[in-house]
JSON list of C-alpha atoms in Angstrom, two decimals:
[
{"chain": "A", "resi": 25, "resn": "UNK", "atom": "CA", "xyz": [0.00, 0.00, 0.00]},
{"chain": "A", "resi": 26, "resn": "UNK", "atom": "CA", "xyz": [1.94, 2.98, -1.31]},
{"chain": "A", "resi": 27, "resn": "UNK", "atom": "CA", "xyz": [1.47, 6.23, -3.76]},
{"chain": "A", "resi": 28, "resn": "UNK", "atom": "CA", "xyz": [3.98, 4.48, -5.81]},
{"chain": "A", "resi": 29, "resn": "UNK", "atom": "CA", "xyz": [2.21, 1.23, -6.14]},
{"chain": "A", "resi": 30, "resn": "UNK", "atom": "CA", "xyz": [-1.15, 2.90, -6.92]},
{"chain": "A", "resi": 31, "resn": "UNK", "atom": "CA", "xyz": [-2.26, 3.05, -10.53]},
{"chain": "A", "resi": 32, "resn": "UNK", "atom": "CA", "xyz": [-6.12, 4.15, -10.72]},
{"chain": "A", "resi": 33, "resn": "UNK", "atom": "CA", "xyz": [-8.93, 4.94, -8.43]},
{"chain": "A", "resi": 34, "resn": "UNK", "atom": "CA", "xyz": [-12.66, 3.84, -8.96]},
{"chain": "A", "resi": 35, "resn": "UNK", "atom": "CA", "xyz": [-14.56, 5.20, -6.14]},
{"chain": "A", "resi": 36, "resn": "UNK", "atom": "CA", "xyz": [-14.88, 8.44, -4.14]},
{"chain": "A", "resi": 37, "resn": "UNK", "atom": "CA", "xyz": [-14.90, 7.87, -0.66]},
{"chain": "A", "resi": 38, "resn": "UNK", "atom": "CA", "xyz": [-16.19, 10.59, 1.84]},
{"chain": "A", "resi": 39, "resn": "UNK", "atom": "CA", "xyz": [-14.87, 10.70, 5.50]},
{"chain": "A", "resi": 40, "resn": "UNK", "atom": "CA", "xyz": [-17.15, 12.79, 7.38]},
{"chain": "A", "resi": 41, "resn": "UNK", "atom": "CA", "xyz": [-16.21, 12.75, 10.62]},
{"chain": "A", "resi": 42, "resn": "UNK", "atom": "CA", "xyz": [-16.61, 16.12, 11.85]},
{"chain": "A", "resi": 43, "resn": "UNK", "atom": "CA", "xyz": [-20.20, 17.38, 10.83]},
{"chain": "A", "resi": 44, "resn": "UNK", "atom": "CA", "xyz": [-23.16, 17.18, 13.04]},
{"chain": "A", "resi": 45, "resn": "UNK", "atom": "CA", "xyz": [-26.09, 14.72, 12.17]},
{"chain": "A", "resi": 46, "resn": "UNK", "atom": "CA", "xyz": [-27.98, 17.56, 10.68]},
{"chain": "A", "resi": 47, "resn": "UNK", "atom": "CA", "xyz": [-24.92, 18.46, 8.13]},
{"chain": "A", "resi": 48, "resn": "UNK", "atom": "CA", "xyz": [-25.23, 14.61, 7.34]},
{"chain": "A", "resi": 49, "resn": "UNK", "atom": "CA", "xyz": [-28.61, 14.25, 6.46]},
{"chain": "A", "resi": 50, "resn": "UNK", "atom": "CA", "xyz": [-28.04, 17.45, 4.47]},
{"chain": "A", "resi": 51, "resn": "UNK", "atom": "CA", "xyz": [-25.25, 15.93, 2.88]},
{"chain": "A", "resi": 52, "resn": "UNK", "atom": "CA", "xyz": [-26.85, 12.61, 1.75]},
{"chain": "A", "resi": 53, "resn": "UNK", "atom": "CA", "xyz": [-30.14, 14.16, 1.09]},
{"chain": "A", "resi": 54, "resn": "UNK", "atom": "CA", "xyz": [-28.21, 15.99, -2.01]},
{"chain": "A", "resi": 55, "resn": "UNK", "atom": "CA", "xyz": [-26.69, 12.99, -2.42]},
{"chain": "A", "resi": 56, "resn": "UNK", "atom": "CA", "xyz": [-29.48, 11.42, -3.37]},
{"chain": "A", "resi": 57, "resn": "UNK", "atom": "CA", "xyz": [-31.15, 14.41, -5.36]},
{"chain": "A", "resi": 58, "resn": "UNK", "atom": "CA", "xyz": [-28.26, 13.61, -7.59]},
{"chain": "A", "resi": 59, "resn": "UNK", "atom": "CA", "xyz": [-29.24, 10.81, -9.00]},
{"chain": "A", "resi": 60, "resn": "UNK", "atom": "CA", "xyz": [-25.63, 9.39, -8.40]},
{"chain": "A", "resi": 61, "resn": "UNK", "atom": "CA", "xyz": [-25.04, 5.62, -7.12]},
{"chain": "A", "resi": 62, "resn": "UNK", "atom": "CA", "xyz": [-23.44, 5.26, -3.30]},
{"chain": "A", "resi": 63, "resn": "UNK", "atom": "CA", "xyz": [-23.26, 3.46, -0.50]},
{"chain": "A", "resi": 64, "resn": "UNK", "atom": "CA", "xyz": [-23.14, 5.31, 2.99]},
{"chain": "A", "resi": 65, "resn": "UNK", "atom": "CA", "xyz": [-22.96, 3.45, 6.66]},
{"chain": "A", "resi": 66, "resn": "UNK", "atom": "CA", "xyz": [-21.84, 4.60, 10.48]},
{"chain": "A", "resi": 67, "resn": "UNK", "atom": "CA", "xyz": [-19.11, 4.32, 10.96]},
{"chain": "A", "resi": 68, "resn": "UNK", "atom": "CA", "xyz": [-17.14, 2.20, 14.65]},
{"chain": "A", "resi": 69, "resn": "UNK", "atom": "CA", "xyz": [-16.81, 5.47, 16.16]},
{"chain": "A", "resi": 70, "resn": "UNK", "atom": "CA", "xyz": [-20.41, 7.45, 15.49]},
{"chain": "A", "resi": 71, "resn": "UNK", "atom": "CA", "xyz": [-22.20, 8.13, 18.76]},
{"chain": "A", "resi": 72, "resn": "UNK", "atom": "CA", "xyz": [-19.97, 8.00, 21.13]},
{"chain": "A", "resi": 73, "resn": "UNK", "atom": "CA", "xyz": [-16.71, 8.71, 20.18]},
{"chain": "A", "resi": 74, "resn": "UNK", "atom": "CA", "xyz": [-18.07, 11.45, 17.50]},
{"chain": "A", "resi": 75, "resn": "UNK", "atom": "CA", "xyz": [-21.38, 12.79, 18.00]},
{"chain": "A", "resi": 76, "resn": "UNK", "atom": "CA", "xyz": [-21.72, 11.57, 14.15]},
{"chain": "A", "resi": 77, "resn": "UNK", "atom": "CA", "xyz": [-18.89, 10.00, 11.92]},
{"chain": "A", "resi": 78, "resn": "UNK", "atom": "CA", "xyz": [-20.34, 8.60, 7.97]},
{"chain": "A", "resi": 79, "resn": "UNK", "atom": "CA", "xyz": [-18.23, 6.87, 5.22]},
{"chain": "A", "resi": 80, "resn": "UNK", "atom": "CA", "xyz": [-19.82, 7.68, 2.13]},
{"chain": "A", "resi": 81, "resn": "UNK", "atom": "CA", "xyz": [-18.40, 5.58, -1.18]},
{"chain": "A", "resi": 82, "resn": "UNK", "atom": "CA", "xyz": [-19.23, 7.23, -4.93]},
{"chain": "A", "resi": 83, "resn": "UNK", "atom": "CA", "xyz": [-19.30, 4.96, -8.09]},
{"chain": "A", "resi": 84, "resn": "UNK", "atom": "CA", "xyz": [-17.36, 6.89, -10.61]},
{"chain": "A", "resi": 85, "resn": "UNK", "atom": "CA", "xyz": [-17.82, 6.79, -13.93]},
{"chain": "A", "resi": 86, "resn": "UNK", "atom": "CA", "xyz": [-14.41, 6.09, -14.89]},
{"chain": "A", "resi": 87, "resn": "UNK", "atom": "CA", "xyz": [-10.99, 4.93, -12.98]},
{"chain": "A", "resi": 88, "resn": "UNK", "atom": "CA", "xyz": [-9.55, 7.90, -12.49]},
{"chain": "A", "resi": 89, "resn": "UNK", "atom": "CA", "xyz": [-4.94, 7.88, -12.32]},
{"chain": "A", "resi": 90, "resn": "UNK", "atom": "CA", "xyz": [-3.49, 8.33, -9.19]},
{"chain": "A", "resi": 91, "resn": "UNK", "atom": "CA", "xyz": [-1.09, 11.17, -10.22]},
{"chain": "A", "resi": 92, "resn": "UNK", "atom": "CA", "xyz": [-4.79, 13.06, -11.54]},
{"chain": "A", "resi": 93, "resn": "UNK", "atom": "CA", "xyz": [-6.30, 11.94, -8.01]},
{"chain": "A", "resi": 94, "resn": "UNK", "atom": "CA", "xyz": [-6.07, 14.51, -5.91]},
{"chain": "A", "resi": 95, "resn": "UNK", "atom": "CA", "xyz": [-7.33, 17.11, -8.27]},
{"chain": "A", "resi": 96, "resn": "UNK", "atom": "CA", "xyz": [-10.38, 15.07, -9.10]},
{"chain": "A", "resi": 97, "resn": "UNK", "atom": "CA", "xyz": [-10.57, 14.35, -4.92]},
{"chain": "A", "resi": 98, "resn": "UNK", "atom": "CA", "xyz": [-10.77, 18.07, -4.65]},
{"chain": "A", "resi": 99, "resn": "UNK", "atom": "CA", "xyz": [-13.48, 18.99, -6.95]},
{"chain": "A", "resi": 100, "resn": "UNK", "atom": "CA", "xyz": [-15.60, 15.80, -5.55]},
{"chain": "A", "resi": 101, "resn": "UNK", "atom": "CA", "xyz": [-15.22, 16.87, -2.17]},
{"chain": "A", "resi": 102, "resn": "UNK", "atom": "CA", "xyz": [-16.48, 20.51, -2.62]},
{"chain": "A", "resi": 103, "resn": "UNK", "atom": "CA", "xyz": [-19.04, 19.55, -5.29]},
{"chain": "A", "resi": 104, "resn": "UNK", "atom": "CA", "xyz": [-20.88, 16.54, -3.56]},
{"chain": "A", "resi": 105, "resn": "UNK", "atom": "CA", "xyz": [-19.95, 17.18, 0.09]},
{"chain": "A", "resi": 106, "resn": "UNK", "atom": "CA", "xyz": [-19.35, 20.93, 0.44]},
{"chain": "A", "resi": 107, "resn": "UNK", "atom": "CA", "xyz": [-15.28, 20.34, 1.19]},
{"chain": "A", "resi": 108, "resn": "UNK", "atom": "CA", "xyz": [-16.45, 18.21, 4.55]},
{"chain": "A", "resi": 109, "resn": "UNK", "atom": "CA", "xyz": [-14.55, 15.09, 3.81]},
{"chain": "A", "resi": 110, "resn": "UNK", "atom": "CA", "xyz": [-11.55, 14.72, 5.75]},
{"chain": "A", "resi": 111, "resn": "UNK", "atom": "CA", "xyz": [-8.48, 15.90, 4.06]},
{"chain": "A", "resi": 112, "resn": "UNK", "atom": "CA", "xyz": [-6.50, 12.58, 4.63]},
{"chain": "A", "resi": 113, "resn": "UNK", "atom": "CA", "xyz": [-8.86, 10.85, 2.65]},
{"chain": "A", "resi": 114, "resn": "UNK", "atom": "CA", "xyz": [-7.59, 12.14, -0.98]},
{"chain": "A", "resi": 115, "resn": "UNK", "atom": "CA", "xyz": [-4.19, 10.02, -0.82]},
{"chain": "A", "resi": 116, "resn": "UNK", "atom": "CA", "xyz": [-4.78, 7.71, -3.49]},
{"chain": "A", "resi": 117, "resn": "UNK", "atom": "CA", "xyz": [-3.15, 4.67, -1.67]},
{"chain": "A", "resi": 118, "resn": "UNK", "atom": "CA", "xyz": [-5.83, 5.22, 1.19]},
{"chain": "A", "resi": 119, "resn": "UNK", "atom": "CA", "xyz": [-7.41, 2.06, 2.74]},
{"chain": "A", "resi": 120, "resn": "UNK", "atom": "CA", "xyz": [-11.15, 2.29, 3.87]},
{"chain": "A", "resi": 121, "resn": "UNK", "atom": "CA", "xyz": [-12.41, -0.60, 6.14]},
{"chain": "A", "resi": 122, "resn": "UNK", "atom": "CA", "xyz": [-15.84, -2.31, 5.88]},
{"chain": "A", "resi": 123, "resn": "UNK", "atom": "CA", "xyz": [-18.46, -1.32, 8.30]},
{"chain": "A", "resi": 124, "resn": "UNK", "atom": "CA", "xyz": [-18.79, -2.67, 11.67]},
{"chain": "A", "resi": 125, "resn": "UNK", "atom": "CA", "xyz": [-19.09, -1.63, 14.99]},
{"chain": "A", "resi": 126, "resn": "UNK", "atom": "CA", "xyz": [-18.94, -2.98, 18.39]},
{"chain": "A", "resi": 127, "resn": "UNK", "atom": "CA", "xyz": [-20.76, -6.30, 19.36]},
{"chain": "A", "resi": 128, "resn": "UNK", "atom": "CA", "xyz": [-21.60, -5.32, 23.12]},
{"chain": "A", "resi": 129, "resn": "UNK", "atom": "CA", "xyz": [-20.72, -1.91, 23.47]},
{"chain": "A", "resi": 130, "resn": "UNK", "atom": "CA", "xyz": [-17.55, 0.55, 24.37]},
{"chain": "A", "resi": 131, "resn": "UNK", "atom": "CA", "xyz": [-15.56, 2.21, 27.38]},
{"chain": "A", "resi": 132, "resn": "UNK", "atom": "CA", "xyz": [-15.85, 5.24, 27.83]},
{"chain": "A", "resi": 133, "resn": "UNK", "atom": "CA", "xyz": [-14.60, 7.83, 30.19]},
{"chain": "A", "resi": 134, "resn": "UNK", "atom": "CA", "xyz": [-14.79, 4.44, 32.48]},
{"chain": "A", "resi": 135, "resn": "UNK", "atom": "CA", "xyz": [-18.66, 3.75, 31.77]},
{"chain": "A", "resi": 136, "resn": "UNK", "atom": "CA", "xyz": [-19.78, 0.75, 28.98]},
{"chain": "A", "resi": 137, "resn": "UNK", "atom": "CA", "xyz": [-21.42, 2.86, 25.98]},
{"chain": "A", "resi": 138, "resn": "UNK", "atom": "CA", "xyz": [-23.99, 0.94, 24.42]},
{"chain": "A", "resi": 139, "resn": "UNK", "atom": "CA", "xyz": [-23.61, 1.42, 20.79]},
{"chain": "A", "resi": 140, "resn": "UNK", "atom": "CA", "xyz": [-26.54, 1.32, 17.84]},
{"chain": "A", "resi": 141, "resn": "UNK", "atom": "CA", "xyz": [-26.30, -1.05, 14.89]},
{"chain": "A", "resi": 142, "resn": "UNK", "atom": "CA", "xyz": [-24.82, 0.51, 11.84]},
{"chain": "A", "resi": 143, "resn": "UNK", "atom": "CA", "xyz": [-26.97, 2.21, 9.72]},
{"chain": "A", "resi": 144, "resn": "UNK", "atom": "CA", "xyz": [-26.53, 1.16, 6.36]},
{"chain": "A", "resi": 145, "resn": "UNK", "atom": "CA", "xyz": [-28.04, 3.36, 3.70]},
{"chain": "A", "resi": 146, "resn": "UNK", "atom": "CA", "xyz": [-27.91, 1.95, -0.39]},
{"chain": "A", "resi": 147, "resn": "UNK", "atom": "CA", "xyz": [-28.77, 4.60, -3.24]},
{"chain": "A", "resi": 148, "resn": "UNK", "atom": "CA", "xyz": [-29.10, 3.32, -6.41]},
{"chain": "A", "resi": 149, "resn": "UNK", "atom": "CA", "xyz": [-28.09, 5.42, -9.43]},
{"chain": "A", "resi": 150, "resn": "UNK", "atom": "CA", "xyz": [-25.94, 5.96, -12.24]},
{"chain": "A", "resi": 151, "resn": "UNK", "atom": "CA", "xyz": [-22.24, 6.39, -11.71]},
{"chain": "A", "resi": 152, "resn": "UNK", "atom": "CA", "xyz": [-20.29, 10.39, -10.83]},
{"chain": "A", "resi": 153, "resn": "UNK", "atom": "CA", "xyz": [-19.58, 10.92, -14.38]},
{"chain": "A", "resi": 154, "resn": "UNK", "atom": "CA", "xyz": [-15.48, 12.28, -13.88]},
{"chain": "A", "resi": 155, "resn": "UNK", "atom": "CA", "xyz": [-15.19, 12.97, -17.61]},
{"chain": "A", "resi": 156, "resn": "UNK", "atom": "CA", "xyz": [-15.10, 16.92, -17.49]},
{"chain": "A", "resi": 157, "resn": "UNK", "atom": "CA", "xyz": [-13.29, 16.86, -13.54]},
{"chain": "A", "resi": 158, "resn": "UNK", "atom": "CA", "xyz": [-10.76, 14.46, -15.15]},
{"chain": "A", "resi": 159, "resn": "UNK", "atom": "CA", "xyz": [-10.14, 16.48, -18.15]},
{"chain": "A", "resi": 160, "resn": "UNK", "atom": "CA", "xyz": [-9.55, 20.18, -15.76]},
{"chain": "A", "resi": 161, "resn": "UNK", "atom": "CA", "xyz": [-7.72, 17.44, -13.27]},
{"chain": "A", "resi": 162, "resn": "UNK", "atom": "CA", "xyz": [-5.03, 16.30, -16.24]},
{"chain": "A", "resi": 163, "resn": "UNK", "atom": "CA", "xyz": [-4.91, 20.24, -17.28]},
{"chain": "A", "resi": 164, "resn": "UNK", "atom": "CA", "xyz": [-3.73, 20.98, -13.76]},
{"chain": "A", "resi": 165, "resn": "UNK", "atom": "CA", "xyz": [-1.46, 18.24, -13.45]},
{"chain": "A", "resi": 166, "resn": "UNK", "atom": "CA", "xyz": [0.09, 18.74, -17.13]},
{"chain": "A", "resi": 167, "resn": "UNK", "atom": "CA", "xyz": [0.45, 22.57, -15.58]},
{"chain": "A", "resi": 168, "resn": "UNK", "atom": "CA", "xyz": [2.01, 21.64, -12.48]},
{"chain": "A", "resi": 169, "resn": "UNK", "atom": "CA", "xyz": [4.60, 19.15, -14.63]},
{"chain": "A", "resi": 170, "resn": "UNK", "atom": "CA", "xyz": [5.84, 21.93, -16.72]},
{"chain": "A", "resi": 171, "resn": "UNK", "atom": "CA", "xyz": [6.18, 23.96, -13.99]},
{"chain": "A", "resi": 172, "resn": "UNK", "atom": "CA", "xyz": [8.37, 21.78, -12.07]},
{"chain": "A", "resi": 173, "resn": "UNK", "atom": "CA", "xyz": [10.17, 21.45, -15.53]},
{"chain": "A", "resi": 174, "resn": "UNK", "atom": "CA", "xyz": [10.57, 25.22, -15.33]},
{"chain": "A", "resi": 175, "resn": "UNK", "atom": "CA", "xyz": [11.83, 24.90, -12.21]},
{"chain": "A", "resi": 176, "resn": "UNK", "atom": "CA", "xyz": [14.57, 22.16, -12.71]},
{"chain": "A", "resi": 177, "resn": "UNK", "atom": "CA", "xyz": [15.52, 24.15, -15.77]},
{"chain": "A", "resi": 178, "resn": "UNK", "atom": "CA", "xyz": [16.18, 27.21, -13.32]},
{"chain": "A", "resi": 179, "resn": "UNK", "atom": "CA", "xyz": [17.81, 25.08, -10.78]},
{"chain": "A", "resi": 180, "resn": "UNK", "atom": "CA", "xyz": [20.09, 23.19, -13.56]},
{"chain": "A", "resi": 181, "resn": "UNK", "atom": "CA", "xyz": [21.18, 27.04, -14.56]},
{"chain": "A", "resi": 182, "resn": "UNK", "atom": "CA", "xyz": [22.22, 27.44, -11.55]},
{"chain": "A", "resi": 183, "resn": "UNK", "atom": "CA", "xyz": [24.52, 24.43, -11.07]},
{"chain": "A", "resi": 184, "resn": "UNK", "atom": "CA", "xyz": [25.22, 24.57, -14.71]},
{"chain": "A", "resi": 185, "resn": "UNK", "atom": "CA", "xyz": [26.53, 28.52, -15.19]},
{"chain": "A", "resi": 186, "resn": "UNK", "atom": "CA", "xyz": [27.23, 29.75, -18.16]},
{"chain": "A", "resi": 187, "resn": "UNK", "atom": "CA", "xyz": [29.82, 32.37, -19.42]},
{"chain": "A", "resi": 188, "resn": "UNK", "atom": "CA", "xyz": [29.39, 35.82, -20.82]},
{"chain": "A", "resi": 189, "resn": "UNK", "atom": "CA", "xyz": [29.34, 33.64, -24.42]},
{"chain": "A", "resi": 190, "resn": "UNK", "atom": "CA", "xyz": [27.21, 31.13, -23.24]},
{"chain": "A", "resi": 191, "resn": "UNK", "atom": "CA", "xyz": [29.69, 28.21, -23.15]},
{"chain": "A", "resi": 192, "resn": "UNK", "atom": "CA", "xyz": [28.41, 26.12, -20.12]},
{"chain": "A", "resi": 193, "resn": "UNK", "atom": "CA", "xyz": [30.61, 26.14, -16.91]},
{"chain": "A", "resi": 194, "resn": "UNK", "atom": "CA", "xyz": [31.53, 23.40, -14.10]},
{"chain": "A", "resi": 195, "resn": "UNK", "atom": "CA", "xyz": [32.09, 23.59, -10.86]},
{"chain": "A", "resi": 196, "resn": "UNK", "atom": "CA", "xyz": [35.29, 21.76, -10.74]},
{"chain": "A", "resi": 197, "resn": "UNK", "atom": "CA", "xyz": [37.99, 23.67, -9.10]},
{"chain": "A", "resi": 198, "resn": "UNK", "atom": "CA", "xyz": [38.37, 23.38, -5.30]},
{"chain": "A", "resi": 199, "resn": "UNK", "atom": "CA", "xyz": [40.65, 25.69, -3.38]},
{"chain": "A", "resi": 200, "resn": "UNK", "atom": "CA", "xyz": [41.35, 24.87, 0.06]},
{"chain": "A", "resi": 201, "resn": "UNK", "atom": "CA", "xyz": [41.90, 26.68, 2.50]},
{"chain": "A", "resi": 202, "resn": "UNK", "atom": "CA", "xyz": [39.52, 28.97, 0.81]},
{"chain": "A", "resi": 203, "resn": "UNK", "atom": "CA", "xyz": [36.98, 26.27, 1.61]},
{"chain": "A", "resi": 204, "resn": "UNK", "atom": "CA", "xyz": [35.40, 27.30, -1.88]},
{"chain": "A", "resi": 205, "resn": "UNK", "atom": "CA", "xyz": [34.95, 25.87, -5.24]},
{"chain": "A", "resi": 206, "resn": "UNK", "atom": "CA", "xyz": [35.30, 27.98, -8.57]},
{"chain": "A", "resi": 207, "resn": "UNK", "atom": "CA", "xyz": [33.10, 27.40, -11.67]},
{"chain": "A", "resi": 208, "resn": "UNK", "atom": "CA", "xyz": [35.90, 26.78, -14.68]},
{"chain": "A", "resi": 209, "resn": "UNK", "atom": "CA", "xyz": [35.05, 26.63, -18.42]},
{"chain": "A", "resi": 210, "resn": "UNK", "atom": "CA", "xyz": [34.54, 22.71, -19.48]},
{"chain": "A", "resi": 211, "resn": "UNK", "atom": "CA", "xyz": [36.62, 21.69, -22.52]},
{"chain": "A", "resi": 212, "resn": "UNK", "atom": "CA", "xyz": [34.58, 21.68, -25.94]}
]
């Protein structure tokens, strides 16, 4: 489980951990008004060590790469859920777990915490289309690529200097002593 090892994802998959029921229902009302497949449950935690903590999985239409990911992640989040996802959640490598929660209850603050059932909730629709997200996500990541090009090309300048004439210099003379190294013509 690594960036590196991560080719595509195929589902969006909202953490909201930090909104109140209220915001929820909100939140998966539009859902559904969208006509868009997903699958929402409770999640271990909800009601009693959050007030109310959702996973919330969106069918895309399409896999979407992982270098594209977390430009697509960021126009899903504030499109379907209003930026409330958890940030840690658009690292295309992320694991989600099932749902489940406690058989008999939790601890807390010393006191067993009975804990409800998971509520499961199924929404049957057709997939996020990503076509037009994906398209202004690989714009933004072909822009950020040629920036970084720019900026290796500005940082190569800089350990490549060139002469008056533009013959390319090297850093190859070191004077001791001086504790300093001199940039001298290379040979043509």
């Amino acid at each position: 489980r690594s960036k590196a090892n991560t080719r595509t994802v195929s589902m969006f998959v909202a953490d909201l951990d930090d909104v109140t029921q209220e915001e929820a229902d909100e939140l998966l009302a539009e859902l559904r008004g969208s006509g868009h497949a997903f699958v929402a449950w409770t999640t271990w935690s909800h009601g009693w060590a959050k007030p109310c903590a959702w996973r919330v999985v969106v069918l895309l239409s399409a896999a979407v790469e992982a270098e594209a990911w977390p430009h697509v992640w960021r126009a899903l989040n504030d499109g379907l859920f209003n930026g409330r996802s958890d940030e840690s959640t658009r690292d295309p490598s992320r694991m989600f777990l099932l749902p489940v929660r406690p058989a008999v209850g939790v601890c807390k603050d010393g006191a067993r915490v009975e804990t409800d059932p998971v509520t499961f909730i199924e929404h049957e629709g057709a997939p996020f289309g990503v076509g037009p997200t994906l398209e202004l996500a690989r714009e933004a990541l072909a822009e950020e690529q040629r920036e970084e090009q720019r900026r290796e090309a500005e940082r190569a300048a800089l350990v490549y200097p060139r002469a008056a004439d533009g013959t390319p210099l090297r850093t190859v003379l070191y004077v001791e002593g001086l504790n300093q190294c001199f940039p001298v013509a290379s040979p043509s």
